[in-house]
């Protein structure tokens, strides 16, 4: 088995994937120098911040690795060109959001940052470079990257020209936020797609420093690209499926937790990803499914496109259903009512709010006149304001005028003292600290009739039995 020895890695994109992924490689490969580069100066300066609580990404276990490896074999820098030119292997880990205009707007992934990376690599790399797609990309993007790299070679020939050659591999990332370090250290699998044996071996040798050999899967490059989109689509589909059943449970007297337990014990179905919730959020599920929808349409498969589109539609409907339900339970009006929102991140253990269901639900409640008091242990107030004030896009991809004062919310610093005169508490993120709230104390302070809306099933509601509070939890048809 021959392979190329990798001494120097450059990762373009210091985001939620680039930062943690490179930190773990640095931890297990002390002999490799790793430079994570980004054009966003603020982000890089946060990665270099002396105070580790200022890192731009919050992930359990990340700060420990940064404190051990930063400045030793892990470096964060804005010098993109310099570090590209030094690297034997370059990971492209930049954002690939949904296109907002032009062909495929609202569905296709916007590859402008990936294309720019390919052009930068073609221009500044030296000798042989292995380019690794880490970003989630539509199937056949490697072809585009290879094309840009190959076509630029002769253009940049000059007197100090050193022959440039490239291999392109697909190595999609499957980490989930909140458990990124654990997922990277103990992955279910590492997927490598490509056709050049030396390049594949070079990449797999890096992973073999901590990943068992039988967990490294090899496929052709197109299967690897498509497998990543498919994995996210399947996971998101399970959430829409269980949330749809949750609505049916509420209508029929069944309990979605019991249904989930019953179906999850079938080993063919399995127990994971069956927690009903306010809907899936995060930067990837929606965008990756929409990308799949676009690809299916592009390849003339409208039935396939419609099937996956349904998963996104259900999620949208489900979030709307949550805010409507709160309005109905509070006598059809929220005008002047104080509502406590617990959790703004799209899931626990992350500071990421991208596509968080809390954004839409909070906007809906503000439009109804509610006075929101919002708490999240890791999301700061300026991020919440930014999210609440961001333009909404309608079905036709047009920006919507905001109705309501989205600056009128209040940040909660201390949960216990926030309950005074509150009409309702809405739990939207499953942070551990919300499961140990003293509801007896809260009940005494709240205005009556007071409500708890538990969209994450984390409140032990048997303990609420003697309290003067109304309780609703997701998917529980036994509650009125
Ligand atoms: P992110 O937005 O957090 O980070 C991307 C970074 O790339 C940004 O900081 C941006 O400034 C930088 N960037 C863009 N173009 C650049 C350029 N030309 N030169 C230098 N820097 C550049 O995104 P992310 O969440 O890390 O996601 C990155 C990719 O990984 C996406 O394709 C996403 O779908 C995929 N992914 C994300 C996750 C996740 O949990 N967030 C998990 C698996 C896969
Ligand atoms: C997801 C995938 O799990 C990762 O494998 C993938 O790499 C990543 O997307 C990506 O490509 O970005 P992530 O979005 O970070 O990871 O987090 P998940 O744990 O998958 O949760 C996504 C959303 O689904 C969250 O809003 C979460 O609250 C919700 N969810 C999850 C449920 O509502 N119920 C569940 O049972 C599980």
Coordinates of C-alpha atoms and ligand atoms in Angstrom, one line a residue:
X1 CA 0.0 0.0 0.0
X2 CA 1.7 3.3 -1.1
X3 CA 0.7 6.6 0.2
X4 CA 1.9 10.2 0.3
X5 CA 3.3 11.4 3.7
X6 CA 1.3 14.3 5.0
X7 CA 3.2 16.9 7.0
X8 CA 1.2 20.0 6.6
X9 CA -2.6 20.4 6.4
X10 CA -4.5 23.6 5.6
X11 CA -8.2 23.7 6.4
X12 CA -10.1 26.5 4.6
X13 CA -13.1 27.5 6.9
X14 CA -12.8 27.8 10.6
X15 CA -16.4 27.2 11.4
X16 CA -18.4 24.5 13.3
X17 CA -16.8 21.8 11.2
X18 CA -13.3 23.1 10.4
X19 CA -12.5 24.1 14.0
X20 CA -13.5 20.9 15.8
X21 CA -12.4 18.6 13.1
X22 CA -8.9 20.0 12.8
X23 CA -8.6 20.1 16.6
X24 CA -9.2 16.4 16.8
X25 CA -6.7 15.7 13.9
X26 CA -4.2 17.9 15.8
X27 CA -4.7 15.9 19.0
X28 CA -4.1 12.5 17.4
X29 CA -1.4 13.5 14.8
X30 CA 1.2 15.6 16.7
X31 CA 3.6 15.3 13.8
X32 CA 1.3 17.1 11.4
X33 CA 1.2 21.0 11.3
X34 CA -2.3 22.2 10.9
X35 CA -3.4 25.7 9.8
X36 CA -7.1 26.5 10.0
X37 CA -7.7 29.6 7.8
X38 CA -10.6 31.9 7.4
X39 CA -11.3 35.2 5.8
X40 CA -13.5 36.2 8.8
X41 CA -11.0 38.1 11.0
X42 CA -13.2 38.2 14.0
X43 CA -13.7 34.4 14.0
X44 CA -9.9 33.8 13.7
X45 CA -9.2 36.2 16.5
X46 CA -11.8 34.4 18.7
X47 CA -10.2 31.1 17.9
X48 CA -6.9 32.7 19.1
X49 CA -8.5 34.3 22.2
X50 CA -6.6 33.7 25.4
X51 CA -9.9 33.2 27.3
X52 CA -11.2 29.8 26.0
X53 CA -14.8 30.7 26.8
X54 CA -14.5 33.2 23.9
X55 CA -14.0 30.5 21.3
X56 CA -16.4 31.0 18.4
X57 CA -17.8 27.5 18.7
X58 CA -19.0 26.0 22.0
X59 CA -18.6 22.2 22.1
X60 CA -18.0 20.1 25.1
X61 CA -14.3 19.0 25.2
X62 CA -13.2 21.4 22.5
X63 CA -11.6 24.0 24.7
X64 CA -9.3 21.3 26.3
X65 CA -7.9 20.3 23.0
X66 CA -7.4 23.9 21.9
X67 CA -5.6 24.7 25.1
X68 CA -3.2 21.7 24.6
X69 CA -2.6 22.0 20.9
X70 CA -3.0 25.6 19.9
X71 CA 0.3 27.2 18.9
X72 CA 2.0 23.7 18.9
X73 CA 0.6 21.9 15.9
X74 CA -2.8 23.7 15.5
X75 CA -2.9 27.3 14.3
X76 CA -5.7 29.7 13.3
X77 CA -4.9 32.3 10.8
X78 CA -6.3 34.7 8.1
X79 CA -3.3 34.1 5.9
X80 CA -5.2 31.9 3.5
X81 CA -2.7 32.0 0.5
X82 CA 0.4 31.4 2.6
X83 CA -1.0 28.3 4.3
X84 CA -2.4 26.9 1.0
X85 CA 1.0 27.2 -0.5
X86 CA 2.6 25.2 2.4
X87 CA 0.0 22.4 2.5
X88 CA 0.2 18.8 1.2
X89 CA -3.4 18.3 2.0
X90 CA -6.2 20.9 1.9
X91 CA -9.6 20.5 3.5
X92 CA -12.4 22.6 2.1
X93 CA -14.7 23.2 5.0
X94 CA -16.6 26.3 4.0
X95 CA -20.3 27.1 4.2
X96 CA -22.6 25.8 1.5
X97 CA -26.0 27.5 2.2
X98 CA -29.1 27.3 0.1
X99 CA -28.9 29.7 -2.9
X100 CA -31.1 32.8 -2.3
X101 CA -31.2 34.0 -5.9
X102 CA -30.7 32.8 -9.5
X103 CA -31.1 29.3 -10.9
X104 CA -32.2 26.9 -8.2
X105 CA -32.8 29.6 -5.6
X106 CA -34.4 28.3 -2.4
X107 CA -33.2 24.7 -3.1
X108 CA -29.8 24.3 -4.7
X109 CA -26.6 24.8 -2.6
X110 CA -24.7 28.0 -3.2
X111 CA -21.2 26.8 -4.2
X112 CA -19.7 30.2 -4.6
X113 CA -17.4 29.8 -1.6
X114 CA -16.4 26.3 -2.6
X115 CA -15.6 27.5 -6.1
X116 CA -13.6 30.4 -4.7
X117 CA -11.6 27.9 -2.6
X118 CA -10.8 25.8 -5.6
X119 CA -9.6 28.9 -7.4
X120 CA -7.4 29.9 -4.5
X121 CA -6.0 26.5 -4.2
X122 CA -5.2 26.3 -7.9
X123 CA -3.5 29.6 -7.7
X124 CA -1.4 29.3 -4.5
X125 CA -0.7 25.6 -4.0
X126 CA 2.7 24.2 -4.8
X127 CA 3.7 20.7 -6.1
X128 CA 1.2 17.9 -5.4
X129 CA -1.8 18.7 -3.3
X130 CA -4.6 16.5 -2.1
X131 CA -7.8 18.5 -1.9
X132 CA -10.5 17.0 0.4
X133 CA -14.1 18.0 0.2
X134 CA -15.2 18.3 3.9
X135 CA -18.2 20.6 3.2
X136 CA -21.5 18.9 2.3
X137 CA -21.8 19.1 -1.4
X138 CA -24.2 18.1 -4.2
X139 CA -23.3 14.9 -6.0
X140 CA -20.7 15.6 -8.7
X141 CA -19.2 18.7 -7.2
X142 CA -15.8 17.0 -7.1
X143 CA -15.9 17.2 -10.9
X144 CA -16.3 21.0 -10.7
X145 CA -13.4 21.3 -8.3
X146 CA -11.2 19.1 -10.4
X147 CA -12.1 21.0 -13.5
X148 CA -11.1 24.4 -11.9
X149 CA -7.9 22.9 -10.5
X150 CA -6.8 21.3 -13.7
X151 CA -7.8 24.3 -15.9
X152 CA -5.9 26.8 -13.9
X153 CA -2.6 24.9 -13.8
X154 CA -1.1 26.3 -17.0
X155 CA -2.5 29.8 -16.4
X156 CA -0.3 30.4 -13.4
X157 CA 3.0 29.2 -14.9
X158 CA 5.8 31.8 -14.3
X159 CA 9.5 31.7 -13.8
X160 CA 9.4 30.0 -10.4
X161 CA 6.7 27.6 -11.6
X162 CA 6.7 24.2 -9.9
X163 CA 4.5 21.6 -11.6
X164 CA 1.2 21.4 -9.8
X165 CA -0.9 18.3 -9.6
X166 CA -4.0 17.5 -7.6
X167 CA -6.1 14.7 -6.3
X168 CA -9.7 15.4 -5.1
X169 CA -11.3 13.2 -2.4
X170 CA -14.7 13.4 -0.8
X171 CA -14.6 13.0 3.0
X172 CA -18.0 14.3 4.3
X173 CA -18.3 15.1 8.0
X174 CA -21.0 13.4 10.1
X175 CA -20.5 15.2 13.4
X176 CA -23.5 16.5 15.2
X177 CA -23.2 19.8 17.1
X178 CA -23.2 19.5 20.9
X179 CA -21.4 16.1 20.6
X180 CA -18.8 17.1 17.9
X181 CA -15.7 16.0 19.8
X182 CA -17.2 12.7 20.8
X183 CA -18.4 12.1 17.3
X184 CA -15.0 12.9 15.8
X185 CA -13.1 10.8 18.3
X186 CA -15.5 7.8 18.1
X187 CA -17.1 8.0 14.7
X188 CA -19.6 5.5 13.5
X189 CA -17.7 5.6 10.3
X190 CA -15.3 7.7 8.3
X191 CA -16.3 7.9 4.6
X192 CA -13.7 8.4 2.0
X193 CA -14.7 8.7 -1.7
X194 CA -12.2 8.8 -4.5
X195 CA -10.3 6.9 -7.1
X196 CA -6.6 7.6 -6.5
X197 CA -5.1 4.9 -4.2
X198 CA -2.2 7.0 -2.9
X199 CA -4.4 9.9 -2.0
X200 CA -7.0 7.7 -0.3
X201 CA -4.2 6.0 1.7
X202 CA -2.8 9.3 2.8
X203 CA -6.1 10.4 4.2
X204 CA -7.0 7.1 5.8
X205 CA -3.6 7.0 7.5
X206 CA -4.4 10.2 9.2
X207 CA -7.7 8.7 10.6
X208 CA -6.0 5.4 11.5
X209 CA -4.2 7.3 14.3
X210 CA -7.4 6.9 16.3
X211 CA -10.2 5.3 14.2
X212 CA -10.4 1.5 13.9
X213 CA -9.7 0.3 10.4
X214 CA -13.1 -1.4 10.0
X215 CA -14.8 2.0 10.6
X216 CA -13.2 3.6 7.5
X217 CA -15.4 3.1 4.5
X218 CA -14.3 3.6 0.9
X219 CA -16.6 4.4 -2.0
X220 CA -16.5 6.1 -5.3
X221 CA -16.6 9.8 -5.1
X222 CA -20.2 10.3 -6.2
X223 CA -21.5 7.7 -3.7
X224 CA -19.6 9.5 -0.9
X225 CA -21.1 12.9 -1.8
X226 CA -24.6 11.5 -2.1
X227 CA -24.3 9.4 1.1
X228 CA -23.8 12.6 3.1
X229 CA -27.0 14.3 1.8
X230 CA -28.9 11.0 2.2
X231 CA -27.8 10.5 5.8
X232 CA -29.1 13.9 6.8
X233 CA -32.3 13.4 4.8
X234 CA -32.9 10.1 6.6
X235 CA -32.3 11.6 10.0
X236 CA -34.5 14.6 9.3
X237 CA -37.2 12.3 7.9
X238 CA -37.3 10.5 11.3
X239 CA -38.0 13.7 13.1
X240 CA -40.7 14.8 10.8
X241 CA -42.2 11.3 11.1
X242 CA -42.2 11.3 14.9
X243 CA -43.5 14.9 15.1
X244 CA -46.4 14.0 12.7
X245 CA -47.3 11.1 15.0
X246 CA -47.0 13.4 18.0
X247 CA -49.7 15.6 16.5
X248 CA -51.9 12.5 16.0
X249 CA -51.2 11.4 19.6
X250 CA -52.4 14.8 20.9
X251 CA -55.6 14.3 18.9
X252 CA -56.3 10.8 20.0
X253 CA -55.2 10.3 23.6
X254 CA -52.0 8.4 22.8
X255 CA -48.6 9.5 24.1
X256 CA -45.8 9.9 21.6
X257 CA -43.1 8.8 24.1
X258 CA -44.9 5.5 24.5
X259 CA -45.3 5.1 20.8
X260 CA -41.6 5.9 20.3
X261 CA -40.6 3.3 22.9
X262 CA -42.9 0.7 21.3
X263 CA -41.6 1.2 17.8
X264 CA -38.0 1.9 18.9
X265 CA -37.7 -1.6 20.5
X266 CA -38.0 -3.1 17.0
X267 CA -34.3 -3.4 16.2
X268 CA -35.1 -2.6 12.5
X269 CA -36.4 0.8 13.6
X270 CA -34.0 1.5 16.5
X271 CA -34.4 3.9 19.4
X272 CA -32.4 6.9 18.2
X273 CA -33.8 10.0 16.7
X274 CA -37.3 9.4 17.9
X275 CA -37.6 12.4 20.3
X276 CA -40.5 14.7 19.3
X277 CA -39.5 18.3 19.5
X278 CA -40.4 21.8 18.2
X279 CA -39.1 20.6 14.9
X280 CA -35.6 20.1 13.5
X281 CA -33.3 23.0 13.2
X282 CA -29.6 23.5 12.5
X283 CA -27.8 24.7 9.5
X284 CA -27.9 21.5 7.6
X285 CA -31.0 19.3 7.6
X286 CA -33.2 21.7 5.7
X287 CA -30.5 22.9 3.3
X288 CA -29.4 19.3 2.5
X289 CA -32.9 18.0 1.9
X290 CA -33.7 21.0 -0.3
X291 CA -30.5 20.3 -2.2
X292 CA -31.7 16.7 -2.7
X293 CA -35.0 18.0 -3.9
X294 CA -33.2 20.2 -6.4
X295 CA -31.0 17.3 -7.6
X296 CA -34.1 15.1 -8.0
X297 CA -35.9 17.7 -10.0
X298 CA -32.8 18.4 -12.1
X299 CA -32.5 14.7 -13.0
X300 CA -36.2 14.5 -13.9
X301 CA -37.5 12.7 -10.8
X302 CA -40.4 14.9 -9.5
X303 CA -41.8 12.1 -7.4
X304 CA -38.5 11.7 -5.5
X305 CA -38.4 15.5 -5.1
X306 CA -41.9 15.6 -3.7
X307 CA -41.2 12.9 -1.2
X308 CA -38.3 14.8 0.3
X309 CA -40.0 18.1 0.1
X310 CA -42.7 16.7 2.4
X311 CA -40.2 16.3 5.2
X312 CA -39.4 20.0 5.1
X313 CA -43.0 21.0 4.8
X314 CA -44.0 18.9 7.8
X315 CA -41.3 20.5 9.9
X316 CA -42.5 24.0 8.9
X317 CA -46.1 23.1 9.7
X318 CA -45.1 21.6 13.0
X319 CA -43.4 24.8 14.2
X320 CA -46.4 26.9 13.2
X321 CA -48.6 24.4 15.0
X322 CA -46.6 25.0 18.2
X323 CA -47.1 28.8 18.2
X324 CA -50.8 28.5 17.3
X325 CA -51.3 26.1 20.1
X326 CA -49.8 28.5 22.7
X327 CA -52.0 31.3 21.5
X328 CA -55.1 29.1 21.7
X329 CA -54.3 27.9 25.2
X330 CA -53.8 31.5 26.4
X331 CA -57.4 32.4 25.5
X332 CA -56.6 33.4 21.9
X333 CA -54.5 36.4 22.7
X334 CA -51.0 37.1 23.8
X335 CA -51.3 40.8 23.9
X336 CA -49.3 42.1 26.9
X337 CA -48.7 38.6 28.3
X338 CA -45.3 37.7 29.7
X339 CA -43.9 34.5 28.2
X340 CA -40.7 32.9 29.3
X341 CA -38.7 31.2 26.6
X342 CA -36.2 28.6 27.8
X343 CA -33.7 27.8 25.1
X344 CA -32.9 29.5 21.8
X345 CA -30.1 27.2 20.4
X346 CA -31.4 24.6 17.9
X347 CA -30.4 21.9 20.3
X348 CA -28.6 21.6 23.7
X349 CA -24.9 21.9 24.1
X350 CA -24.3 24.3 21.2
X351 CA -24.3 28.0 20.8
X352 CA -25.6 27.6 17.2
X353 CA -29.0 29.2 16.4
X354 CA -29.0 28.6 12.7
X355 CA -32.6 27.5 11.6
X356 CA -33.5 27.1 15.3
X357 CA -37.2 26.5 15.7
X358 CA -37.1 29.0 18.5
X359 CA -36.6 31.8 15.9
X360 CA -39.9 31.2 14.1
X361 CA -41.8 30.4 17.3
X362 CA -40.6 33.6 19.1
X363 CA -41.4 35.7 16.0
X364 CA -44.9 34.3 15.9
X365 CA -45.4 35.0 19.6
X366 CA -44.1 38.5 19.3
X367 CA -46.4 39.2 16.4
X368 CA -49.3 38.1 18.6
X369 CA -48.2 40.8 21.1
X370 CA -46.4 38.7 23.7
X371 CA -43.7 40.2 25.9
X372 CA -40.9 37.6 25.6
X373 CA -38.3 37.0 28.2
X374 CA -35.6 34.7 26.7
X375 CA -32.9 32.5 28.2
X376 CA -30.2 30.4 26.7
X377 CA -27.1 29.4 28.6
X378 CA -24.8 29.7 25.5
X379 CA -26.5 32.0 23.0
X380 CA -25.8 35.7 23.7
X381 CA -28.3 38.5 23.5
X382 CA -26.9 40.1 20.3
X383 CA -27.2 36.8 18.4
X384 CA -30.9 36.5 19.6
X385 CA -31.6 40.0 18.4
X386 CA -29.9 39.4 15.1
X387 CA -32.0 36.3 14.6
X388 CA -35.3 37.9 15.6
X389 CA -34.6 40.9 13.3
X390 CA -33.4 38.9 10.3
X391 CA -35.6 39.2 7.3
X392 CA -38.0 36.4 6.8
X393 CA -38.2 34.9 3.3
X394 CA -41.5 33.8 1.9
X395 CA -42.3 30.7 -0.3
X396 CA -41.4 32.8 -3.4
X397 CA -38.0 33.6 -1.9
X398 CA -39.0 37.3 -1.3
X399 CA -38.0 39.1 1.9
X400 CA -41.0 39.7 4.1
X401 CA -41.7 42.9 6.0
X402 CA -41.4 42.3 9.7
X403 CA -44.7 42.8 11.6
X404 CA -44.0 43.5 15.3
X405 CA -41.3 45.0 17.5
X406 CA -38.6 42.4 17.4
X407 CA -36.4 44.4 19.7
X408 CA -38.9 44.4 22.5
X409 CA -37.8 41.1 24.1
X410 CA -35.9 40.9 27.4
X411 CA -32.9 38.8 28.2
X412 CA -33.1 36.5 31.2
X413 CA -29.9 36.3 33.3
X414 CA -31.4 34.5 36.3
X415 CA -34.1 31.9 35.5
X416 CA -35.5 31.7 39.1
X417 CA -36.2 35.4 39.4
X418 CA -37.7 35.6 35.9
X419 CA -41.0 33.9 36.7
X420 CA -42.7 36.8 38.5
X421 CA -46.0 37.6 36.8
X422 CA -45.3 35.3 33.8
X423 CA -48.3 33.8 32.1
X424 CA -46.4 30.9 30.5
X425 CA -43.1 29.2 30.2
X426 CA -42.1 27.6 26.9
X427 CA -39.2 25.1 26.8
X428 CA -37.7 25.0 23.3
X429 CA -34.2 23.6 23.9
X430 CA -33.4 20.6 26.1
X431 CA -30.6 22.1 28.2
X432 CA -29.9 20.0 31.3
X433 CA -30.5 23.0 33.6
X434 CA -34.1 23.3 32.6
X435 CA -35.0 19.8 33.9
X436 CA -34.0 20.9 37.5
X437 CA -36.2 24.1 37.7
X438 CA -38.0 24.5 41.0
X439 CA -41.6 24.6 39.6
X440 CA -43.1 25.0 43.0
X441 CA -41.3 28.3 43.4
X442 CA -42.0 29.3 39.8
X443 CA -45.7 28.5 40.3
X444 CA -46.0 30.8 43.3
X445 CA -44.6 33.7 41.3
X446 CA -46.5 33.2 38.0
X447 CA -49.8 34.9 37.1
X448 CA -52.8 32.4 37.1
X449 CA -53.8 30.5 35.1
X450 CA -50.1 29.9 34.4
X451 CA -48.9 27.4 31.7
X452 CA -45.8 25.3 31.1
X453 CA -45.4 24.3 27.4
X454 CA -42.7 21.6 27.3
X455 CA -41.7 21.0 23.7
X456 CA -38.8 18.8 24.7
X457 CA -40.3 16.4 27.2
X458 CA -37.8 17.3 29.9
X459 CA -40.2 18.3 32.8
X460 CA -41.1 15.6 35.3
X461 CA -44.7 16.4 35.1
X462 CA -45.8 14.0 37.8
X463 CA -44.1 16.4 40.3
X464 CA -46.3 19.2 39.0
X465 CA -49.5 17.4 40.0
X466 CA -50.2 19.4 43.2
X467 CA -49.1 22.8 41.7
X468 CA -51.5 25.4 40.5
X469 CA -50.1 25.2 36.9
X470 CA -51.4 24.0 33.6
X471 CA -49.1 21.7 31.7
X472 CA -48.8 20.8 28.1
X473 CA -46.1 18.6 26.6
X474 CA -45.5 17.7 23.1
X475 CA -47.4 14.6 21.8
X476 CA -49.3 13.8 25.0
X477 CA -52.9 13.2 24.3
X478 CA -53.7 12.5 27.9
X479 CA -53.4 16.2 28.7
X480 CA -56.2 18.5 28.0
Ligands
LIG1 P1 -19.6 27.8 9.1 O1 -20.4 28.8 8.4 O2 -19.6 27.7 10.6 O3 -18.1 28.0 8.7 C1 -17.6 28.2 7.4 C2 -16.5 29.2 7.4 O4 -15.9 29.2 6.1 C3 -16.9 30.6 7.7 O5 -16.2 31.0 8.9 C4 -16.5 31.4 6.5 O6 -16.0 32.7 6.8 C5 -15.4 30.5 5.9 N1 -15.1 30.8 4.5 C6 -16.0 30.8 3.5 N2 -15.3 30.9 2.3 C7 -14.0 31.1 2.6 C8 -12.8 31.3 1.8 N3 -12.9 31.3 0.5 N4 -11.6 31.4 2.4 C9 -11.6 31.3 3.8 N5 -12.6 31.1 4.6 C10 -13.8 31.0 4.0 O7 -20.0 26.4 8.4 P2 -20.0 25.0 9.1 O8 -21.2 24.8 10.0 O9 -18.6 24.7 9.7 O10 -20.3 24.1 7.8 C11 -19.3 23.9 6.8 C12 -19.7 22.8 5.9 O11 -19.8 21.6 6.6 C13 -21.1 23.0 5.2 O12 -21.0 22.4 4.0 C14 -22.0 22.1 6.1 O13 -23.1 21.6 5.4 C15 -21.1 21.0 6.5 N6 -21.4 20.3 7.8 C16 -21.7 21.0 8.9 C17 -21.9 20.4 10.1 C18 -22.3 21.2 11.3 O14 -22.7 20.5 12.3 N7 -22.3 22.5 11.3 C19 -21.8 19.0 10.2 C20 -21.4 18.3 9.0 C21 -21.2 19.0 7.8
LIG2 C1 -26.9 16.7 12.0 C2 -26.6 15.2 11.9 O1 -27.0 14.5 13.0 C3 -25.1 15.0 11.7 O2 -24.7 13.7 11.5 C4 -24.6 15.9 10.5 O3 -23.2 15.8 10.3 C5 -25.0 17.3 10.7 O4 -26.5 17.4 10.9 C6 -24.7 18.2 9.5 O5 -24.5 17.7 8.4 O6 -24.7 19.4 9.8 P1 -26.9 18.5 14.0 O7 -27.8 19.2 13.1 O8 -25.7 19.1 14.5 O9 -26.3 17.2 13.2 O10 -27.7 17.9 15.2 P2 -28.8 16.7 15.4 O11 -28.5 16.0 16.6 O12 -28.9 15.9 14.2 O13 -30.1 17.5 15.5 C7 -30.7 18.2 14.5 C8 -32.1 18.7 14.9 O14 -33.0 17.6 15.1 C9 -32.1 19.5 16.2 O15 -32.9 20.6 16.1 C10 -32.6 18.5 17.2 O16 -33.2 19.1 18.3 C11 -33.6 17.7 16.3 N1 -33.8 16.4 16.9 C12 -32.9 15.5 16.9 C13 -35.1 16.1 17.2 O17 -36.0 16.9 17.2 N2 -35.4 14.8 17.7 C14 -34.4 13.8 17.8 O18 -34.8 12.7 18.2 C15 -33.1 14.2 17.4

